[in-house]
Amino acid sequence: MLIGELSERTGVSRRALRYYEEQGLLVPERACNGYRVYSGDAPLIVAQIQGLYAAGLDSDAIRQYLPCARGRTPDLEMCAELRTHLSGRAAELGTQAETLIRQREAILAHLS
């Protein structure tokens, strides 16, 4: 399928699909005319990429762990390295959340 059809089927912009390609997350074939041609499983891969971005992973982590993704959600097939990465990321997010709460409380104190 061409990029327009993939965009329509997934609801993801062509620009985002090209970005996924630049990041090495989605790899289309090229037709003789240079058009991108995506495989039949591309909509599933796009859903997995979006799910991993939504979970807070960056492009490097997604590139590394996308082969562990199963299904549209996606579910991740755990290995020790992935578990360590996700645990570290969860800790980072916890620290960021605590910082945001403190900042919000400081702002509210100024407002009262």
XYZ file of C-alpha atoms in Angstrom:
112
model
C 0.000 0.000 0.000
C 1.112 3.566 -0.615
C 1.667 6.174 2.089
C -1.726 7.822 1.507
C -3.586 4.562 2.030
C -1.546 3.737 5.145
C -2.247 7.207 6.490
C -5.961 6.794 5.846
C -6.114 3.295 7.356
C -4.229 4.260 10.520
C -5.278 7.880 11.029
C -1.587 8.814 11.207
C -0.378 11.716 9.091
C 1.925 11.159 6.150
C 4.432 13.397 7.878
C 4.440 11.141 10.962
C 4.831 8.052 8.769
C 7.832 9.641 7.042
C 9.237 10.496 10.497
C 8.837 6.853 11.566
C 10.786 5.896 8.450
C 13.532 8.459 9.206
C 13.830 6.989 12.706
C 14.148 3.459 11.305
C 10.884 2.348 12.913
C 8.903 1.675 9.730
C 10.726 0.463 6.632
C 8.823 0.578 3.340
C 10.004 -0.826 0.045
C 10.481 1.589 -2.840
C 8.696 1.161 -6.159
C 10.563 1.912 -9.406
C 8.991 5.377 -9.389
C 10.393 6.009 -5.877
C 7.030 5.757 -4.111
C 7.002 4.156 -0.690
C 5.233 0.796 -0.695
C 4.216 -0.543 2.719
C 3.618 -4.190 3.544
C 0.274 -5.553 4.693
C 1.381 -5.559 8.337
C 2.311 -1.850 8.300
C -0.959 -0.745 10.009
C -0.183 -3.085 12.925
C 3.398 -1.807 13.152
C 2.152 1.808 13.137
C -0.290 0.992 15.963
C 2.553 -0.600 17.932
C 4.811 2.411 17.375
C 2.082 4.765 18.541
C 1.371 2.616 21.590
C 5.022 2.645 22.572
C 5.273 6.425 22.077
C 2.141 6.812 24.215
C 3.843 4.742 26.926
C 6.651 7.293 27.008
C 9.348 5.468 25.070
C 11.558 7.474 22.725
C 12.487 6.551 19.150
C 15.715 4.817 20.170
C 13.927 2.589 22.676
C 11.105 1.874 20.237
C 13.595 0.901 17.531
C 15.287 -1.450 19.975
C 12.163 -2.994 21.498
C 9.641 -2.930 18.630
C 10.493 -6.567 17.830
C 9.196 -7.409 21.333
C 5.773 -5.854 20.572
C 2.816 -8.183 20.093
C -0.649 -7.071 19.014
C -2.123 -3.605 18.555
C -1.975 -2.452 22.190
C 0.943 -3.492 22.106
C 1.800 -6.126 24.636
C 5.537 -6.460 25.160
C 7.356 -9.754 25.335
C 9.568 -9.143 28.365
C 13.256 -9.826 28.437
C 15.653 -8.734 31.182
C 16.953 -5.767 29.184
C 13.455 -4.474 28.359
C 12.308 -4.907 31.976
C 15.334 -2.898 33.166
C 14.667 -0.153 30.611
C 10.964 0.106 31.495
C 11.693 0.100 35.240
C 14.182 2.934 34.766
C 11.753 4.883 32.615
C 8.985 4.420 35.203
C 11.309 5.758 37.915
C 12.175 8.794 35.753
C 8.481 9.504 35.199
C 7.829 9.207 38.949
C 10.540 11.766 39.662
C 9.139 14.104 37.013
C 5.633 13.735 38.451
C 6.871 14.604 41.943
C 8.660 17.672 40.584
C 5.506 18.818 38.783
C 3.438 18.404 41.955
C 5.927 20.508 43.945
C 5.941 23.188 41.236
C 2.139 23.242 41.114
C 1.959 23.597 44.898
C 4.433 26.495 44.772
C 2.386 28.258 42.105
C -0.843 27.720 44.051
C 0.830 29.120 47.159
C 1.684 32.289 45.214
C -1.900 32.552 44.019
C -3.440 32.326 47.482
